[in-house]
Tab-separated table of C-alpha atoms and ligand atoms in Angstrom:
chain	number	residue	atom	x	y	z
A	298	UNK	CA	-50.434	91.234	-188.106
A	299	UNK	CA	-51.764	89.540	-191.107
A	300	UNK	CA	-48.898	86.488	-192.674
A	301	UNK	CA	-45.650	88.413	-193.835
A	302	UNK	CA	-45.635	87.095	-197.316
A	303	UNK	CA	-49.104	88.775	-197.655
A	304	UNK	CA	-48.165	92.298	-196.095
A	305	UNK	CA	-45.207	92.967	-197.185
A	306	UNK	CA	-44.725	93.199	-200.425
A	307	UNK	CA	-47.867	95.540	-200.405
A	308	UNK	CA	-46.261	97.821	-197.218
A	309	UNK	CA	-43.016	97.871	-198.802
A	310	UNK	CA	-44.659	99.355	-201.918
A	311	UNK	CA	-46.156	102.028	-200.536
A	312	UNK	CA	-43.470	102.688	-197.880
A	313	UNK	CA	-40.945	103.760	-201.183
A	314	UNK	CA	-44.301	104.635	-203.469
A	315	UNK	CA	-43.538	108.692	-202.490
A	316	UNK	CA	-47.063	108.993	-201.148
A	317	UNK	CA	-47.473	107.669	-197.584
A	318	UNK	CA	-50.229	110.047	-196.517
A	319	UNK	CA	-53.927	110.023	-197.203
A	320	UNK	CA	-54.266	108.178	-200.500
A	321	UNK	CA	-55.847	105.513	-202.672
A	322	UNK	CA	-55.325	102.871	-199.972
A	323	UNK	CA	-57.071	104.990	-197.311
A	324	UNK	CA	-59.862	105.069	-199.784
A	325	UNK	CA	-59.843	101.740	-200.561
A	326	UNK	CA	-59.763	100.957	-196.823
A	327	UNK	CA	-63.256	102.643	-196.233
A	328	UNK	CA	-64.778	100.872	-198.862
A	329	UNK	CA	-63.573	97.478	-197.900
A	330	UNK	CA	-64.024	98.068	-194.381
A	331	UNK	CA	-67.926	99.384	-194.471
A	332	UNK	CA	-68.790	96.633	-196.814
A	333	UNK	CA	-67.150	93.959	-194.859
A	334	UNK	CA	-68.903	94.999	-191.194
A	335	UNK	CA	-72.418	95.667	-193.074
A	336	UNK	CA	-71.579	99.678	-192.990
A	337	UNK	CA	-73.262	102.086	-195.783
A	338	UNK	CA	-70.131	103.959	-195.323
A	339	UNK	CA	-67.169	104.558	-193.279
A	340	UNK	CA	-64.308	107.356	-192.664
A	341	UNK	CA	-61.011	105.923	-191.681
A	342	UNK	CA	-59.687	108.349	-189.275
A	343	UNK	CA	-56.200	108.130	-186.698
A	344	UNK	CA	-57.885	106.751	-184.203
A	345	UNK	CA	-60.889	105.666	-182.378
A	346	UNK	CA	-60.594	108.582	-180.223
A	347	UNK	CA	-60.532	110.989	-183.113
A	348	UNK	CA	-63.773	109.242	-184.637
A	349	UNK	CA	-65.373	109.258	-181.288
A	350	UNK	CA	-64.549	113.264	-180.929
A	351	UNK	CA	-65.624	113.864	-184.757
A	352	UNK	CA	-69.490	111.689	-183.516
A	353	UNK	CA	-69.726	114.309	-180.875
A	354	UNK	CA	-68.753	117.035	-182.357
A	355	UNK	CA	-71.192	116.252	-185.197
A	356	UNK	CA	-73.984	115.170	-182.868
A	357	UNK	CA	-74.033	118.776	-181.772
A	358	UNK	CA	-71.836	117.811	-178.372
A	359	UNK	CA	-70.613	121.429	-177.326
A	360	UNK	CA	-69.129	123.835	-173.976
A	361	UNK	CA	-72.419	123.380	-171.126
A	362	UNK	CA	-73.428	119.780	-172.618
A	363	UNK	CA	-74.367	116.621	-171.081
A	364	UNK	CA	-73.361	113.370	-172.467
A	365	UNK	CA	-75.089	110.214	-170.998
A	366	UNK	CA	-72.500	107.452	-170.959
A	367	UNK	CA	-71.342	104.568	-169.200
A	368	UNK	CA	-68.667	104.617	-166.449
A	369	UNK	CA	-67.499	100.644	-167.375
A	370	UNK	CA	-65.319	101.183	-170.036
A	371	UNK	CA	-61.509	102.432	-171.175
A	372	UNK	CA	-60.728	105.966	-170.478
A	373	UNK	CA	-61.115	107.361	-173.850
A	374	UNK	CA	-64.813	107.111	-173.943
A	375	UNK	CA	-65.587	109.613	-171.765
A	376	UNK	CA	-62.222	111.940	-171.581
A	377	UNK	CA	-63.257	113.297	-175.280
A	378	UNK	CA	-66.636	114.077	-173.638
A	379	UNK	CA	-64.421	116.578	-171.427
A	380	UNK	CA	-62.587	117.808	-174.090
A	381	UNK	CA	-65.682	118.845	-175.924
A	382	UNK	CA	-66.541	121.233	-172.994
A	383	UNK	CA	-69.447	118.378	-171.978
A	384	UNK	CA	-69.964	116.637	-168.931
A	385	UNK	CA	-70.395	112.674	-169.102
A	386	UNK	CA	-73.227	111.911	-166.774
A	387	UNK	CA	-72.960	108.253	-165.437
A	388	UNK	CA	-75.396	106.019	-165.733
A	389	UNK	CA	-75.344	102.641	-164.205
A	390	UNK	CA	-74.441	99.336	-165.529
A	391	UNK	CA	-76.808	96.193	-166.280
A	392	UNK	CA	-74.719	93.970	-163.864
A	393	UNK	CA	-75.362	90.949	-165.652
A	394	UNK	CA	-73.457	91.932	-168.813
A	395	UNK	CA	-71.324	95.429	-167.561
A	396	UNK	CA	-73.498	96.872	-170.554
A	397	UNK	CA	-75.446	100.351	-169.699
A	398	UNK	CA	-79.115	100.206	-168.435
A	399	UNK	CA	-81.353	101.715	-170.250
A	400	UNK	CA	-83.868	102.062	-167.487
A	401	UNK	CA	-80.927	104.177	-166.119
A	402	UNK	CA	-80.452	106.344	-169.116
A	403	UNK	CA	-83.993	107.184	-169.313
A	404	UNK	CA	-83.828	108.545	-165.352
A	405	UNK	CA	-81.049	110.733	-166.452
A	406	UNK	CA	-82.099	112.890	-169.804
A	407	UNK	CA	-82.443	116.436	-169.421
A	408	UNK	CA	-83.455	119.281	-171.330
A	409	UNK	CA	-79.095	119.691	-171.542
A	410	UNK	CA	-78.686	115.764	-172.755
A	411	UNK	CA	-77.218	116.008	-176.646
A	412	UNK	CA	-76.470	112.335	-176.980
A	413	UNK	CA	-76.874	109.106	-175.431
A	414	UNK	CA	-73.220	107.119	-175.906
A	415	UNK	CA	-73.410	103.548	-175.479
A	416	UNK	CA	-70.065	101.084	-175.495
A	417	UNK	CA	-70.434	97.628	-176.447
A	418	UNK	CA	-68.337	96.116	-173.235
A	419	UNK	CA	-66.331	93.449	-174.030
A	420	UNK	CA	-67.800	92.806	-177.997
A	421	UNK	CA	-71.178	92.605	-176.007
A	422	UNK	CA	-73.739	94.645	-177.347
A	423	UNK	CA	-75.728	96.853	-174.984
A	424	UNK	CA	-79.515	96.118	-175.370
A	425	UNK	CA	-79.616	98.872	-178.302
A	426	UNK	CA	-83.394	98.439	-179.313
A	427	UNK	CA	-84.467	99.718	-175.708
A	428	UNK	CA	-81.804	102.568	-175.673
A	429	UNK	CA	-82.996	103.467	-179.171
A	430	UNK	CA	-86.308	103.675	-178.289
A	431	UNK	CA	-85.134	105.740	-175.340
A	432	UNK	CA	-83.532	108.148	-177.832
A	433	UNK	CA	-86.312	108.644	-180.504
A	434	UNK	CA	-88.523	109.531	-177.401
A	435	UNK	CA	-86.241	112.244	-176.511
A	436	UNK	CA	-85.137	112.825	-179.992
A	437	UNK	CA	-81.925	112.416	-179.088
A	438	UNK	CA	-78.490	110.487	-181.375
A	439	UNK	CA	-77.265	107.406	-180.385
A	440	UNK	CA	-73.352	106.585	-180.750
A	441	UNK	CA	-72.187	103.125	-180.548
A	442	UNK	CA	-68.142	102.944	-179.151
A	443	UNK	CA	-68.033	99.332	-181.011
A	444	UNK	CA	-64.176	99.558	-180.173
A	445	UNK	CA	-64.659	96.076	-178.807
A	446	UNK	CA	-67.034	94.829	-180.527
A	447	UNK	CA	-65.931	94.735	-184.400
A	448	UNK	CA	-67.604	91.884	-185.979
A	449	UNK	CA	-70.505	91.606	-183.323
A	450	UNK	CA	-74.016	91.549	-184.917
A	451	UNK	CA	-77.220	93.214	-183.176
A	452	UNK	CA	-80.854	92.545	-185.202
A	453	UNK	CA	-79.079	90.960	-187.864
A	454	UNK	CA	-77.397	93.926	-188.940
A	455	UNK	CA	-73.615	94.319	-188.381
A	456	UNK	CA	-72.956	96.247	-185.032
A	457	UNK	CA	-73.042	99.934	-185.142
A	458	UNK	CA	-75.281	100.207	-188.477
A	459	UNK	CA	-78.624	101.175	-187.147
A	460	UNK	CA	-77.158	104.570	-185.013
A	461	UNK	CA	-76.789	108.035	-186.367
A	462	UNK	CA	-73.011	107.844	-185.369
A	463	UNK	CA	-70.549	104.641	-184.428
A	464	UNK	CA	-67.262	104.185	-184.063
A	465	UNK	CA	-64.985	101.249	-184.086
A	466	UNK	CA	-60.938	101.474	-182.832
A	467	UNK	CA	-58.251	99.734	-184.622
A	468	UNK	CA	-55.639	100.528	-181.999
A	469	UNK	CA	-52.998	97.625	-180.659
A	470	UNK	CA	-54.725	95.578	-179.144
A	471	UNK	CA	-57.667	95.287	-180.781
A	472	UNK	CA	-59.559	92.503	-182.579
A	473	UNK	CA	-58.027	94.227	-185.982
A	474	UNK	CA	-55.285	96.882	-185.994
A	475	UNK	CA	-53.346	99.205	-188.153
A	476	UNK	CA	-51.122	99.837	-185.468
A	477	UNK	CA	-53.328	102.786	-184.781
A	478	UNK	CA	-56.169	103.766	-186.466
A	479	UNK	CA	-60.069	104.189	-186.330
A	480	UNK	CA	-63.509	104.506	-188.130
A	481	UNK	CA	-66.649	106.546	-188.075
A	482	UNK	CA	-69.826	105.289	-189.687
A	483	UNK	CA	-72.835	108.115	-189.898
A	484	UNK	CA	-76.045	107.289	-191.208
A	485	UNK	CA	-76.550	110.222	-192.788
A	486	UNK	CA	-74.735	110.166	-196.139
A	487	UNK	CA	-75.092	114.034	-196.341
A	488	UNK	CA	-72.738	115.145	-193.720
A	489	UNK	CA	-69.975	112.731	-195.321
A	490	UNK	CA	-68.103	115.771	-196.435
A	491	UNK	CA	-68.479	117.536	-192.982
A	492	UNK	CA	-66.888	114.852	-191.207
A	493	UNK	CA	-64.576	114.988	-193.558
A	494	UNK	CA	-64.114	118.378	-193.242
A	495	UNK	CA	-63.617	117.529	-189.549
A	496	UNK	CA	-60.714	115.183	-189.805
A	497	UNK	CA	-58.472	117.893	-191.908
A	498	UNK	CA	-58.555	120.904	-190.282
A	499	UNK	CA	-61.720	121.648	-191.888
A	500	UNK	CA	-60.438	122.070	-195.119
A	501	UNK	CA	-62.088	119.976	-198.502
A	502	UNK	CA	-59.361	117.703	-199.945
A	503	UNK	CA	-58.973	118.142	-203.442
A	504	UNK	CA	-59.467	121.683	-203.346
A	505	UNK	CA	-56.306	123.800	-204.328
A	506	UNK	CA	-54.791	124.940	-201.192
A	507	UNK	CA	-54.568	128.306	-202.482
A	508	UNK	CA	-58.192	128.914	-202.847
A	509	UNK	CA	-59.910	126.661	-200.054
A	510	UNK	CA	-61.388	127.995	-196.914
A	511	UNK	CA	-61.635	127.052	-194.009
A	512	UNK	CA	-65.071	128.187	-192.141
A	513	UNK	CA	-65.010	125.912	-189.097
A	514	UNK	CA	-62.420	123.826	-187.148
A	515	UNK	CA	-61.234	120.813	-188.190
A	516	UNK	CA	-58.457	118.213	-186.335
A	517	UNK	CA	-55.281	116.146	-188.530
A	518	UNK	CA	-57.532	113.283	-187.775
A	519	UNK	CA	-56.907	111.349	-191.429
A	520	UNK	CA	-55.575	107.771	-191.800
A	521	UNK	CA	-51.860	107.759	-193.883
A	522	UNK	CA	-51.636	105.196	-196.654
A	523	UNK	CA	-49.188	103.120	-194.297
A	524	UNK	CA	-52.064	102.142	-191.896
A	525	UNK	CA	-54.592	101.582	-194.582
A	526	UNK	CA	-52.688	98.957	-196.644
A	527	UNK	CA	-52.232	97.313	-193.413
A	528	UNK	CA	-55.859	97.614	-192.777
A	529	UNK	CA	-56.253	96.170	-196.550
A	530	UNK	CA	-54.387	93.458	-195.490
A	531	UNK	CA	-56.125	92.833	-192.235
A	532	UNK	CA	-59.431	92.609	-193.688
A	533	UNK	CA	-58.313	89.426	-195.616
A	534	UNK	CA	-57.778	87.103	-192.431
A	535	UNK	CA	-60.476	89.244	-189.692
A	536	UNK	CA	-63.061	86.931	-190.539
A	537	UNK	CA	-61.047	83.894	-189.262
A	538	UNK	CA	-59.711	85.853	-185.933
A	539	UNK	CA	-62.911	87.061	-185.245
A	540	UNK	CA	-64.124	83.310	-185.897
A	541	UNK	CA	-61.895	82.093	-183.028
A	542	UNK	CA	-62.798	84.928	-180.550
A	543	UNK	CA	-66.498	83.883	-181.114
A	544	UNK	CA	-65.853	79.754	-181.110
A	545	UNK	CA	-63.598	80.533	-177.881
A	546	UNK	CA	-65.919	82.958	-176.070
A	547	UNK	CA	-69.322	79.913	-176.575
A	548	UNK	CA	-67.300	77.254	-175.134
A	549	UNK	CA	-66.377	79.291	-172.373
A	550	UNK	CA	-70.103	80.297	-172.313
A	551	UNK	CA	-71.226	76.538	-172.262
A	552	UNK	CA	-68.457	75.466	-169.971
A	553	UNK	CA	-68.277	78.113	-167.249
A	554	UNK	CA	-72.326	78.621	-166.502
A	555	UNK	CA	-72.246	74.736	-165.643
A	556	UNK	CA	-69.206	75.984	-162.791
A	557	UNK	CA	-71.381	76.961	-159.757
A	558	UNK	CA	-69.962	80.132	-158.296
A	559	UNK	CA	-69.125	81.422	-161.798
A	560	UNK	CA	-71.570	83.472	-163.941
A	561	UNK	CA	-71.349	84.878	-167.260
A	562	UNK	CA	-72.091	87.395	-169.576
A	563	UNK	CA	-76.326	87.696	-169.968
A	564	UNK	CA	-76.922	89.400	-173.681
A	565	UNK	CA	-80.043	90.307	-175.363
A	566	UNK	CA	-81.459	87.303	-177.528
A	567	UNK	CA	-80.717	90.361	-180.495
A	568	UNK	CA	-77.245	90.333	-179.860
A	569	UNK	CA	-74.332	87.997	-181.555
A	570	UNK	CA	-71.263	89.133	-179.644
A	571	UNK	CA	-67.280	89.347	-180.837
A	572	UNK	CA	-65.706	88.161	-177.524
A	573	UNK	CA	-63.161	91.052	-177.651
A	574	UNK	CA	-62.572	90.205	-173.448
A	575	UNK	CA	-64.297	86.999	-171.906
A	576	UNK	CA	-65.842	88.210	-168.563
A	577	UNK	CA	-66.301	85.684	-165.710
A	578	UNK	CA	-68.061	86.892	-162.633
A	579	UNK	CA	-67.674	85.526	-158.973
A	580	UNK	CA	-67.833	86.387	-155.528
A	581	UNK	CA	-63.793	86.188	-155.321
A	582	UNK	CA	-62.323	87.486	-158.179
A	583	UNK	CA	-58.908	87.909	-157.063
A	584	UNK	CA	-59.084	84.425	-156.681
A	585	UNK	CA	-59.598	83.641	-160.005
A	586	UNK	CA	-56.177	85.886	-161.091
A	587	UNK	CA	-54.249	83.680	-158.968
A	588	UNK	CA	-55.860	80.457	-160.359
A	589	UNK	CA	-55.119	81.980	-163.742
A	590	UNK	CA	-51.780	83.104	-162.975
A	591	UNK	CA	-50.685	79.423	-161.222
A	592	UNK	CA	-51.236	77.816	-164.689
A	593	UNK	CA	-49.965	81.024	-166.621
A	594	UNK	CA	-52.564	82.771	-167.684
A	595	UNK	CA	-53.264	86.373	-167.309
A	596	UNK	CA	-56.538	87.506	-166.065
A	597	UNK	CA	-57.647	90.957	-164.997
A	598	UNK	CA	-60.351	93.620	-164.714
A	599	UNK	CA	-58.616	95.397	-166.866
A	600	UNK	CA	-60.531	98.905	-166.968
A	601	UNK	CA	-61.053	101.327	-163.820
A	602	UNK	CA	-64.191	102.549	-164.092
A	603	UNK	CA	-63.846	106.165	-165.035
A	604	UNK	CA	-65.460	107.679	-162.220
A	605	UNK	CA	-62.634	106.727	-160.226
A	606	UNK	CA	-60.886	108.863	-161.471
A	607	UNK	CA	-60.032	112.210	-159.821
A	608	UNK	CA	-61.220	114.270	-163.090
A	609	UNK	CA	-64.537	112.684	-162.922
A	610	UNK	CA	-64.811	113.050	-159.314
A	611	UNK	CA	-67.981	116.088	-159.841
A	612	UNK	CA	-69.882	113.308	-161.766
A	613	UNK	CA	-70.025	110.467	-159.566
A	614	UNK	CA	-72.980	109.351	-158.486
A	615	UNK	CA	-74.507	105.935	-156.805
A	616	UNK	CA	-73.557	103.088	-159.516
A	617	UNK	CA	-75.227	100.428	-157.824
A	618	UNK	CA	-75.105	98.031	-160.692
A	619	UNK	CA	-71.421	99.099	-161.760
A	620	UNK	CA	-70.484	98.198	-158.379
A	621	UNK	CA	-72.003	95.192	-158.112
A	622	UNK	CA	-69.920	94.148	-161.783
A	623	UNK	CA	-66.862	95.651	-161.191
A	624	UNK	CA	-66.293	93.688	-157.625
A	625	UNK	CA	-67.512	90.312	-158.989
A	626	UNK	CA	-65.513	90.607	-162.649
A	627	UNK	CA	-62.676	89.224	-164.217
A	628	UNK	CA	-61.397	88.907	-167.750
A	629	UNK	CA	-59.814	85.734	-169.142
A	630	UNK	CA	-58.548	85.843	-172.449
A	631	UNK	CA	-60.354	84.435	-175.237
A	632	UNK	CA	-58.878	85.856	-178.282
A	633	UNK	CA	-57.884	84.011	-181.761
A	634	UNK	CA	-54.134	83.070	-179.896
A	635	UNK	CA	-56.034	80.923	-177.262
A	636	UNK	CA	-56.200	77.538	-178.626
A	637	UNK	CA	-58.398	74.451	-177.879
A	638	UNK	CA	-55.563	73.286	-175.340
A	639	UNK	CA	-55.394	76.508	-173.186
A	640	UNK	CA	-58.641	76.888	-172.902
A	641	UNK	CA	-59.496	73.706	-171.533
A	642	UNK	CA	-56.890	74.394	-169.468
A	643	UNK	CA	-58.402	77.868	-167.913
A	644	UNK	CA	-61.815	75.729	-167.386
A	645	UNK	CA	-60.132	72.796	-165.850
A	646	UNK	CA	-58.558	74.841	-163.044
A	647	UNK	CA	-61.718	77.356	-162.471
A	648	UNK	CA	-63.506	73.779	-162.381
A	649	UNK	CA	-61.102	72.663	-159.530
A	650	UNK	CA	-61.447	76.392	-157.710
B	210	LIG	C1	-64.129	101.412	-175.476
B	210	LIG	C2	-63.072	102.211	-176.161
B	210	LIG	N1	-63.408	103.378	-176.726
B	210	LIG	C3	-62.513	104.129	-177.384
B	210	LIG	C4	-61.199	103.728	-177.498
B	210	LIG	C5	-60.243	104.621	-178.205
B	210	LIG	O1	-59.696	104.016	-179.323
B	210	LIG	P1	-58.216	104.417	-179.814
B	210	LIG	O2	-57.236	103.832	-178.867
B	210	LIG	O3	-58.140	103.807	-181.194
B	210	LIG	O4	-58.144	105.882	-179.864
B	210	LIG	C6	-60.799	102.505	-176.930
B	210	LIG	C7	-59.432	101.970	-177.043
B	210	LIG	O5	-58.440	102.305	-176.657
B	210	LIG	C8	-61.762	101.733	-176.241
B	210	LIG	O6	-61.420	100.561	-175.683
């Protein structure tokens, strides 16, 4: 959370203001937030989830669909794909940087392929330029899950910009959060008021409730006015926490590849990555939780690929790559809380491992 003596004055205002739903400072929010993170525009929405279902869903995603998408990433990703009717159809993992391959997603279009959805693992980017040459091949829409990457850059451009549909995840844990909360970018300025449509039970705000109409389905998808003056508030310090996740996640990537055993992260020369999650990669990598554990650190792989799960059980396939990753990951932390000290500390006893 941003400094108390900046947030709340401005929650407490609009806690007692008598309008705590969708408002001005949802509004505000958006604009802020796409001009910040290089975005023509942006929809603040409840979640990432809900902005990921509402890229689908306006990408076309429908009952009998396949989604290509990656296995190496957190549940929600692919779960929406099911709830859309779709099937996510795995496709393997670069295992130098987790990311997807897009040698892999060109193996796997089909005449029943709506969308190719990419996540940027760990604030990496995925090597977008091939996947979106992929795409305008097969005339297909890319969607960028940038829930980990806010702040990352690809081509210059901020990260998610250059795809018909992103979406970035405010949630907890995140780089940024408004205790819950998301955004979807489009590129396409005209179906702004669709998506809108989308994220209020397909209903046009501003419209008298008495004579709107509602002509296709729509989800209570909308950011409140609690979580956008938060959001207000967060954009006025992201810069700096995103500065420390990037100054942390170099020196690890300086100090670790000179570690033999260890490697890390391989991005595309395009690509200037956030460092949600530093990922170290080693033949023993529950070795590396207990090294980080003796001096107090916490170090994990975090996600389970989906296709372990049971509901994705009819989509697994060979993952080669994934495998590969997965078994030879770990995340350390490398967020804006892990100062100069620590993190000498973590390479000191890797160093000694
Ligand atoms: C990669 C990824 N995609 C989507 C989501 C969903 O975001 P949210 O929790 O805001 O719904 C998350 C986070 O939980 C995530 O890590």
């Amino acid at each position: 959370m941003p400094p108390k003596e900046m947030l709340m004055p401005e929650l407490e205002q609009v806690l007692y203001s008598g309008m705590v739903a969708e408002g001005e400072y949802v509004y505000r929010f958006e604009r802020e937030f796409a001009a910040k993170f290089d975005l023509p525009q942006a929809l603040a929405m409840s979640s990432g989830t809900a902005a990921l279902h509402a890229a689908l869903s306006l990408a076309g995603v429908g009952a009998g669909d396949e989604v290509i998408s990656t296995p190496m990433t957190a549940e929600p990703t692919n779960v929406v794909i099911l709830q859309l009717g779709a099937t996510p159809v795995f496709a393997d993992v670069d295992p130098a940087s987790g990311n997807i391959d897009p040698a892999s997603v060109a193996a796997l279009i089909t005449p029943k392929t709506k969308a190719i959805l990419v996540v940027h693992y760990a604030g990496f980017p995925v090597r977008l330029a091939e996947i979106q040459a992929i795409a305008r091949r097969h005339q297909l829409p890319v969607i960028e899950d940038c829930a980990h990457a806010l702040g990352a850059r690809y081509a210059g451009h901020g990260i998610g910009r250059t795809s018909e549909f992103s979406l970035f995840s405010f949630q907890a844990i995140k780089h940024m959060t408004t205790v819950d909360g998301g955004a979807l970018h489009l590129a396409d300025a005209e179906r702004v008021p669709e998506a809108k449509r989308f994220r209020w039970f397909g209903m046009d705000k501003g419209v008298p409730r008495t004579e709107v109409d509602i002509k296709t389905v729509g989800y209570k998808y909308n950011m409140h006015n609690v979580a956008g003056v938060i959001g207000l508030a967060q954009l006025k310090v992201i810069d700096a926490l995103i500065a420390k996740h990037v100054a942390n996640g170099r020196f690890f990537d300086d100090a670790l590849s000179a570690i033999p055993g260890l490697s890390v992260t391989r991005f595309d020369a395009a690509a200037d990555p956030s460092y949600w999650l530093y990922s170290v990669l080693s033949e023993d990598s529950a070795d590396i939780e207990k090294r980080m554990a003796s001096i107090g650190v916490a170090a994990s792989k975090l996600h389970r690929p989906n296709h372990y799960h049971s509901i994705f059980e009819p989509m697994r396939r060979p993952l080669p790559g994934l495998d590969s990753y997965y078994r030879r990951l770990t995340h350390i932390p490398c967020g804006w809380w892990v100062d100069a000290e620590t993190r000498e500390r973590i390479v000191d006893a890797l160093r000694k491992g």
